[in-house]
Amino acid sequence: MTSDGKVWFVGAGPGAADLLTVRAARVIAEADIVIWAASLVHADVLDHARPGAEVIDSSQLPIEGVLPLYQRAAEQGLTVARIHSGDPALWGAVQEQLELCRALGLAVEIVPGVSSFTAVAAIVGRELTVPEVAQSVILTRLEGGKTPMPPGERVRDFARHGTTMALFLSAARSGQVQAELLAGGYPEDTPAVVAYQATWPDELVVRCTVGTLEATVKQHKLWKHTLFLVGPALAAEGTRSHLYHPGHFHTFRKAEPAARTELRRQAGARTGGTATPGHTP
């Protein structure tokens, strides 16, 4: 079964309407039906909807309540823009909707959006992957919530890596978050950021540490729409990426010989032998 209808799953970004991608704005403007969740998506994104478009607030609807809209789109050849907060790839409940739409014969396409964890990093002016400090970012949430976590995906297990971590959907149990982070090995003075409604007009972004995370959350009475960033990269200084080092070479740039020698010496000192800095094309 095929249909001329189509459903776009659109990433609305973290909140600010001007953080929509150009593609997202175009898709919303062309849609016959715009579905959005008032509890998660800022109303300014609806400014892109065309006059006469049917606008549906899905904040009080289960997926079964949205299904009739997809069925109508399949039957009448309509275009639907289903707007999700942040990026649809992260905690967007998108997979089951994709399956429903494909079963109805609808074409589907996803428009990526700016995730709140990158928005918060931008607000506090930090890179989350700092050379020699943290080269990985773990995106997760606290176990024991509404949706079960797979085995082996506990916060304390991830914390043992000591790298940058972004914790979603966990503010209501900030004490447990703090306890899990400490149990996993983050020192109490590890830098942290608590961000509520990032990029919204009433945003609140507070710096703290892992040891003061719970107290910070409770001081500001936060329990939803709050993201945590944790890790040493949030305060690290004095390191340098090899990518723009004069001793590094790639397809479009030759290395300066003296700088190349020094870079090799530094790499060898770190590894206890002779090492060649990586080649990035």
mmCIF file of C-alpha atoms in Angstrom:
data_model
loop_
_atom_site.group_PDB
_atom_site.id
_atom_site.type_symbol
_atom_site.label_atom_id
_atom_site.label_comp_id
_atom_site.label_asym_id
_atom_site.label_seq_id
_atom_site.Cartn_x
_atom_site.Cartn_y
_atom_site.Cartn_z
ATOM 1 C CA MET A 1 0.000 0.000 0.000
ATOM 2 C CA THR A 2 1.368 3.379 -1.016
ATOM 3 C CA SER A 3 0.099 6.920 -0.637
ATOM 4 C CA ASP A 4 0.885 10.371 -1.972
ATOM 5 C CA GLY A 5 0.913 11.598 1.622
ATOM 6 C CA LYS A 6 4.089 12.308 3.525
ATOM 7 C CA VAL A 7 5.096 12.837 7.144
ATOM 8 C CA TRP A 8 8.117 14.918 8.035
ATOM 9 C CA PHE A 9 9.584 14.494 11.517
ATOM 10 C CA VAL A 10 11.060 17.895 12.226
ATOM 11 C CA GLY A 11 13.622 18.728 14.882
ATOM 12 C CA ALA A 12 12.535 22.010 16.485
ATOM 13 C CA GLY A 13 15.805 22.515 18.317
ATOM 14 C CA PRO A 14 16.085 23.359 22.026
ATOM 15 C CA GLY A 15 13.505 26.139 22.050
ATOM 16 C CA ALA A 16 14.474 29.353 20.290
ATOM 17 C CA ALA A 17 12.629 29.533 16.973
ATOM 18 C CA ASP A 18 15.672 30.942 15.180
ATOM 19 C CA LEU A 19 17.549 27.704 15.953
ATOM 20 C CA LEU A 20 15.311 25.835 13.513
ATOM 21 C CA THR A 21 17.195 24.773 10.410
ATOM 22 C CA VAL A 22 16.293 26.390 7.087
ATOM 23 C CA ARG A 23 14.960 23.015 5.941
ATOM 24 C CA ALA A 24 12.783 22.690 9.037
ATOM 25 C CA ALA A 25 11.245 26.119 8.468
ATOM 26 C CA ARG A 26 10.520 25.258 4.828
ATOM 27 C CA VAL A 27 8.903 21.936 5.703
ATOM 28 C CA ILE A 28 6.649 23.523 8.336
ATOM 29 C CA ALA A 29 5.660 26.241 5.846
ATOM 30 C CA GLU A 30 4.635 23.666 3.241
ATOM 31 C CA ALA A 31 2.710 21.311 5.539
ATOM 32 C CA ASP A 32 -1.058 20.803 5.401
ATOM 33 C CA ILE A 33 -1.063 19.580 9.008
ATOM 34 C CA VAL A 34 1.378 20.757 11.691
ATOM 35 C CA ILE A 35 1.557 18.647 14.848
ATOM 36 C CA TRP A 36 3.470 20.063 17.801
ATOM 37 C CA ALA A 37 3.633 19.530 21.573
ATOM 38 C CA ALA A 38 3.017 22.745 23.493
ATOM 39 C CA SER A 39 4.660 21.197 26.538
ATOM 40 C CA LEU A 40 7.986 20.753 24.740
ATOM 41 C CA VAL A 41 8.143 23.046 21.718
ATOM 42 C CA HIS A 42 8.101 26.842 21.811
ATOM 43 C CA ALA A 43 5.038 28.357 20.123
ATOM 44 C CA ASP A 44 7.191 30.667 17.986
ATOM 45 C CA VAL A 45 7.936 27.772 15.627
ATOM 46 C CA LEU A 46 4.306 27.966 14.491
ATOM 47 C CA ASP A 47 5.065 31.330 12.887
ATOM 48 C CA HIS A 48 6.416 29.297 9.980
ATOM 49 C CA ALA A 49 3.093 27.494 9.381
ATOM 50 C CA ARG A 50 1.152 28.738 6.365
ATOM 51 C CA PRO A 51 -2.270 30.341 6.708
ATOM 52 C CA GLY A 52 -4.942 27.661 6.563
ATOM 53 C CA ALA A 53 -2.704 24.870 7.829
ATOM 54 C CA GLU A 54 -4.310 22.623 10.440
ATOM 55 C CA VAL A 55 -2.334 23.005 13.679
ATOM 56 C CA ILE A 56 -2.703 20.276 16.305
ATOM 57 C CA ASP A 57 -1.304 20.372 19.854
ATOM 58 C CA SER A 58 -0.289 16.789 20.668
ATOM 59 C CA SER A 59 0.755 17.416 24.281
ATOM 60 C CA GLN A 60 -2.320 15.603 25.614
ATOM 61 C CA LEU A 61 -2.460 12.907 22.965
ATOM 62 C CA PRO A 62 -0.896 9.430 22.989
ATOM 63 C CA ILE A 63 0.378 8.127 19.669
ATOM 64 C CA GLU A 64 -3.041 6.532 19.165
ATOM 65 C CA GLY A 65 -4.484 10.054 19.203
ATOM 66 C CA VAL A 66 -2.120 11.164 16.449
ATOM 67 C CA LEU A 67 -2.664 8.060 14.316
ATOM 68 C CA PRO A 68 -5.963 9.305 12.788
ATOM 69 C CA LEU A 69 -4.083 12.337 11.431
ATOM 70 C CA TYR A 70 -1.570 10.052 9.739
ATOM 71 C CA GLN A 71 -4.416 7.935 8.375
ATOM 72 C CA ARG A 72 -6.087 11.025 6.919
ATOM 73 C CA ALA A 73 -2.801 12.124 5.385
ATOM 74 C CA ALA A 74 -2.489 8.702 3.735
ATOM 75 C CA GLU A 75 -6.064 8.766 2.437
ATOM 76 C CA GLN A 76 -6.027 12.376 1.186
ATOM 77 C CA GLY A 77 -2.400 12.718 0.104
ATOM 78 C CA LEU A 78 -1.601 15.369 2.706
ATOM 79 C CA THR A 79 1.764 16.539 4.027
ATOM 80 C CA VAL A 80 2.294 16.462 7.780
ATOM 81 C CA ALA A 81 5.036 18.225 9.757
ATOM 82 C CA ARG A 82 5.411 16.425 13.080
ATOM 83 C CA ILE A 83 7.536 18.765 15.207
ATOM 84 C CA HIS A 84 9.740 17.260 17.909
ATOM 85 C CA SER A 85 11.790 19.139 20.483
ATOM 86 C CA GLY A 86 15.568 19.056 20.095
ATOM 87 C CA ASP A 87 16.674 16.401 17.645
ATOM 88 C CA PRO A 88 14.240 13.584 16.774
ATOM 89 C CA ALA A 89 17.049 11.030 17.089
ATOM 90 C CA LEU A 90 17.213 11.501 20.875
ATOM 91 C CA TRP A 91 14.281 10.454 23.062
ATOM 92 C CA GLY A 92 11.845 11.514 20.358
ATOM 93 C CA ALA A 93 9.512 8.472 20.356
ATOM 94 C CA VAL A 94 10.038 8.563 16.603
ATOM 95 C CA GLN A 95 10.771 4.933 15.785
ATOM 96 C CA GLU A 96 7.264 3.665 16.528
ATOM 97 C CA GLN A 97 5.783 6.529 14.491
ATOM 98 C CA LEU A 98 7.999 5.723 11.537
ATOM 99 C CA GLU A 99 6.708 2.164 11.649
ATOM 100 C CA LEU A 100 3.071 3.330 11.774
ATOM 101 C CA CYS A 101 3.542 5.716 8.860
ATOM 102 C CA ARG A 102 5.257 3.129 6.695
ATOM 103 C CA ALA A 103 2.486 0.637 7.431
ATOM 104 C CA LEU A 104 0.030 3.247 6.118
ATOM 105 C CA GLY A 105 2.068 3.661 2.931
ATOM 106 C CA LEU A 106 3.194 7.184 3.839
ATOM 107 C CA ALA A 107 6.551 8.534 2.762
ATOM 108 C CA VAL A 108 8.604 9.653 5.758
ATOM 109 C CA GLU A 109 11.619 11.876 6.168
ATOM 110 C CA ILE A 110 13.453 13.288 9.196
ATOM 111 C CA VAL A 111 14.823 16.806 9.525
ATOM 112 C CA PRO A 112 17.550 16.878 12.198
ATOM 113 C CA GLY A 113 17.494 19.555 14.863
ATOM 114 C CA VAL A 114 19.867 21.204 17.316
ATOM 115 C CA SER A 115 19.998 19.124 20.488
ATOM 116 C CA SER A 116 19.730 20.796 23.881
ATOM 117 C CA PHE A 117 23.107 19.436 24.953
ATOM 118 C CA THR A 118 24.879 21.314 22.155
ATOM 119 C CA ALA A 119 22.797 24.414 22.863
ATOM 120 C CA VAL A 120 23.832 24.345 26.534
ATOM 121 C CA ALA A 121 27.490 23.890 25.590
ATOM 122 C CA ALA A 122 27.174 26.968 23.388
ATOM 123 C CA ILE A 123 25.506 28.988 26.154
ATOM 124 C CA VAL A 124 28.323 28.284 28.622
ATOM 125 C CA GLY A 125 30.966 28.700 25.929
ATOM 126 C CA ARG A 126 32.575 25.285 26.257
ATOM 127 C CA GLU A 127 33.796 22.593 23.897
ATOM 128 C CA LEU A 128 32.755 19.163 25.176
ATOM 129 C CA THR A 129 35.656 17.295 23.534
ATOM 130 C CA VAL A 130 38.836 18.939 24.823
ATOM 131 C CA PRO A 131 42.187 17.468 23.672
ATOM 132 C CA GLU A 132 43.882 15.264 26.283
ATOM 133 C CA VAL A 133 40.912 15.763 28.663
ATOM 134 C CA ALA A 134 37.776 14.292 27.084
ATOM 135 C CA GLN A 135 37.303 12.986 23.564
ATOM 136 C CA SER A 136 33.921 11.345 24.023
ATOM 137 C CA VAL A 137 30.441 12.555 24.989
ATOM 138 C CA ILE A 138 27.968 10.184 26.650
ATOM 139 C CA LEU A 139 24.279 11.005 26.170
ATOM 140 C CA THR A 140 22.061 9.194 28.644
ATOM 141 C CA ARG A 141 19.428 9.474 31.350
ATOM 142 C CA LEU A 142 18.942 8.090 34.824
ATOM 143 C CA GLU A 143 17.650 4.533 35.020
ATOM 144 C CA GLY A 144 14.331 3.795 36.698
ATOM 145 C CA GLY A 145 12.225 6.303 34.776
ATOM 146 C CA LYS A 146 9.074 5.848 32.722
ATOM 147 C CA THR A 147 10.848 3.864 30.013
ATOM 148 C CA PRO A 148 13.011 0.907 31.119
ATOM 149 C CA MET A 149 16.743 1.114 30.479
ATOM 150 C CA PRO A 150 18.540 -1.774 28.772
ATOM 151 C CA PRO A 151 20.885 -3.861 30.936
ATOM 152 C CA GLY A 152 24.325 -2.326 31.354
ATOM 153 C CA GLU A 153 23.229 1.272 30.792
ATOM 154 C CA ARG A 154 23.495 2.625 34.317
ATOM 155 C CA VAL A 155 24.755 6.137 35.000
ATOM 156 C CA ARG A 156 27.415 4.884 37.411
ATOM 157 C CA ASP A 157 28.771 2.541 34.740
ATOM 158 C CA PHE A 158 29.038 5.350 32.224
ATOM 159 C CA ALA A 159 30.557 7.633 34.881
ATOM 160 C CA ARG A 160 33.544 5.302 35.183
ATOM 161 C CA HIS A 161 34.772 6.625 31.831
ATOM 162 C CA GLY A 162 35.308 10.053 33.408
ATOM 163 C CA THR A 163 34.528 11.838 30.162
ATOM 164 C CA THR A 164 31.835 14.406 29.310
ATOM 165 C CA MET A 165 28.302 13.276 30.062
ATOM 166 C CA ALA A 166 24.951 14.852 29.184
ATOM 167 C CA LEU A 167 22.040 13.669 31.307
ATOM 168 C CA PHE A 168 18.513 14.163 30.015
ATOM 169 C CA LEU A 169 15.150 13.522 31.687
ATOM 170 C CA SER A 170 16.632 13.130 35.170
ATOM 171 C CA ALA A 171 16.106 16.374 37.102
ATOM 172 C CA ALA A 172 13.240 15.069 39.224
ATOM 173 C CA ARG A 173 15.688 12.656 40.883
ATOM 174 C CA SER A 174 18.730 14.884 41.186
ATOM 175 C CA GLY A 175 19.854 13.258 44.437
ATOM 176 C CA GLN A 176 20.025 9.874 42.750
ATOM 177 C CA VAL A 177 21.836 11.396 39.773
ATOM 178 C CA GLN A 178 24.466 12.903 42.053
ATOM 179 C CA ALA A 179 24.885 9.645 43.975
ATOM 180 C CA GLU A 180 25.312 7.631 40.769
ATOM 181 C CA LEU A 181 27.859 10.062 39.330
ATOM 182 C CA LEU A 182 29.919 9.942 42.526
ATOM 183 C CA ALA A 183 29.625 6.151 42.776
ATOM 184 C CA GLY A 184 30.915 5.890 39.210
ATOM 185 C CA GLY A 185 34.054 7.816 40.055
ATOM 186 C CA TYR A 186 33.550 11.488 39.246
ATOM 187 C CA PRO A 187 35.265 13.515 42.011
ATOM 188 C CA GLU A 188 32.974 15.878 43.919
ATOM 189 C CA ASP A 189 34.679 18.933 42.409
ATOM 190 C CA THR A 190 34.017 17.778 38.812
ATOM 191 C CA PRO A 191 32.477 20.729 36.914
ATOM 192 C CA ALA A 192 28.767 20.498 36.081
ATOM 193 C CA VAL A 193 26.121 22.636 34.425
ATOM 194 C CA VAL A 194 22.405 22.625 35.259
ATOM 195 C CA ALA A 195 20.330 24.049 32.403
ATOM 196 C CA TYR A 196 16.579 24.655 32.501
ATOM 197 C CA GLN A 197 14.656 25.555 29.315
ATOM 198 C CA ALA A 198 17.869 26.331 27.425
ATOM 199 C CA THR A 199 17.355 29.052 24.746
ATOM 200 C CA TRP A 200 13.792 29.764 25.934
ATOM 201 C CA PRO A 201 13.027 33.297 27.208
ATOM 202 C CA ASP A 202 12.995 32.005 30.811
ATOM 203 C CA GLU A 203 16.139 29.879 30.536
ATOM 204 C CA LEU A 204 18.228 29.271 33.637
ATOM 205 C CA VAL A 205 21.780 27.988 33.285
ATOM 206 C CA VAL A 206 23.831 27.489 36.459
ATOM 207 C CA ARG A 207 27.384 26.218 36.908
ATOM 208 C CA CYS A 208 28.059 23.938 39.861
ATOM 209 C CA THR A 209 29.955 20.721 40.632
ATOM 210 C CA VAL A 210 28.934 17.098 40.884
ATOM 211 C CA GLY A 211 29.056 17.474 44.653
ATOM 212 C CA THR A 212 26.604 20.405 44.625
ATOM 213 C CA LEU A 213 24.363 19.253 41.774
ATOM 214 C CA GLU A 214 21.458 18.109 43.946
ATOM 215 C CA ALA A 215 21.520 21.261 46.087
ATOM 216 C CA THR A 216 21.608 23.450 42.959
ATOM 217 C CA VAL A 217 18.602 21.724 41.424
ATOM 218 C CA LYS A 218 16.592 21.941 44.656
ATOM 219 C CA GLN A 219 17.572 25.556 45.278
ATOM 220 C CA HIS A 220 16.013 26.532 41.939
ATOM 221 C CA LYS A 221 13.075 24.091 42.295
ATOM 222 C CA LEU A 222 13.760 22.330 39.013
ATOM 223 C CA TRP A 223 12.180 19.015 38.115
ATOM 224 C CA LYS A 224 11.575 18.990 34.360
ATOM 225 C CA HIS A 225 12.940 20.487 31.114
ATOM 226 C CA THR A 226 16.385 20.380 32.722
ATOM 227 C CA LEU A 227 19.632 19.034 31.307
ATOM 228 C CA PHE A 228 22.869 18.249 33.146
ATOM 229 C CA LEU A 229 26.343 18.488 31.630
ATOM 230 C CA VAL A 230 29.131 16.889 33.666
ATOM 231 C CA GLY A 231 32.859 16.374 33.148
ATOM 232 C CA PRO A 232 36.336 17.865 33.359
ATOM 233 C CA ALA A 233 36.099 19.380 29.865
ATOM 234 C CA LEU A 234 33.708 22.000 31.259
ATOM 235 C CA ALA A 235 36.619 23.757 32.976
ATOM 236 C CA ALA A 236 39.760 22.455 31.205
ATOM 237 C CA GLU A 237 42.317 24.886 29.796
ATOM 238 C CA GLY A 238 45.807 24.829 28.353
ATOM 239 C CA THR A 239 45.496 21.971 25.862
ATOM 240 C CA ARG A 240 45.622 22.171 22.098
ATOM 241 C CA SER A 241 44.210 20.179 19.211
ATOM 242 C CA HIS A 242 46.728 18.867 16.698
ATOM 243 C CA LEU A 243 44.413 19.716 13.818
ATOM 244 C CA TYR A 244 45.549 23.351 13.592
ATOM 245 C CA HIS A 245 49.054 22.798 14.941
ATOM 246 C CA PRO A 246 51.760 23.918 12.452
ATOM 247 C CA GLY A 247 53.377 20.503 12.880
ATOM 248 C CA HIS A 248 50.282 18.682 11.662
ATOM 249 C CA PHE A 249 49.777 17.944 7.978
ATOM 250 C CA HIS A 250 46.824 16.870 5.863
ATOM 251 C CA THR A 251 45.739 16.870 2.239
ATOM 252 C CA PHE A 252 45.513 20.663 2.040
ATOM 253 C CA ARG A 253 48.435 21.745 4.241
ATOM 254 C CA LYS A 254 52.075 20.776 4.725
ATOM 255 C CA ALA A 255 53.629 20.610 8.188
ATOM 256 C CA GLU A 256 56.386 22.986 9.240
ATOM 257 C CA PRO A 257 59.469 20.760 9.789
ATOM 258 C CA ALA A 258 60.537 22.178 13.163
ATOM 259 C CA ALA A 259 56.988 22.136 14.504
ATOM 260 C CA ARG A 260 56.548 18.587 13.184
ATOM 261 C CA THR A 261 59.631 17.445 15.066
ATOM 262 C CA GLU A 262 58.394 19.034 18.276
ATOM 263 C CA LEU A 263 54.952 17.478 17.877
ATOM 264 C CA ARG A 264 56.553 14.046 17.428
ATOM 265 C CA ARG A 265 58.692 14.613 20.511
ATOM 266 C CA GLN A 266 55.623 15.518 22.595
ATOM 267 C CA ALA A 267 53.739 12.468 21.349
ATOM 268 C CA GLY A 268 56.678 10.223 22.148
ATOM 269 C CA ALA A 269 56.963 11.651 25.652
ATOM 270 C CA ARG A 270 53.311 10.812 26.312
ATOM 271 C CA THR A 271 53.597 7.255 25.021
ATOM 272 C CA GLY A 272 57.063 6.507 26.345
ATOM 273 C CA GLY A 273 58.483 5.964 22.870
ATOM 274 C CA THR A 274 58.469 7.357 19.371
ATOM 275 C CA ALA A 275 55.001 8.240 18.134
ATOM 276 C CA THR A 276 53.764 9.880 14.984
ATOM 277 C CA PRO A 277 50.830 12.306 15.342
ATOM 278 C CA GLY A 278 47.787 11.103 13.467
ATOM 279 C CA HIS A 279 47.117 12.147 9.896
ATOM 280 C CA THR A 280 43.736 13.726 9.302
ATOM 281 C CA PRO A 281 42.653 13.995 5.645
#
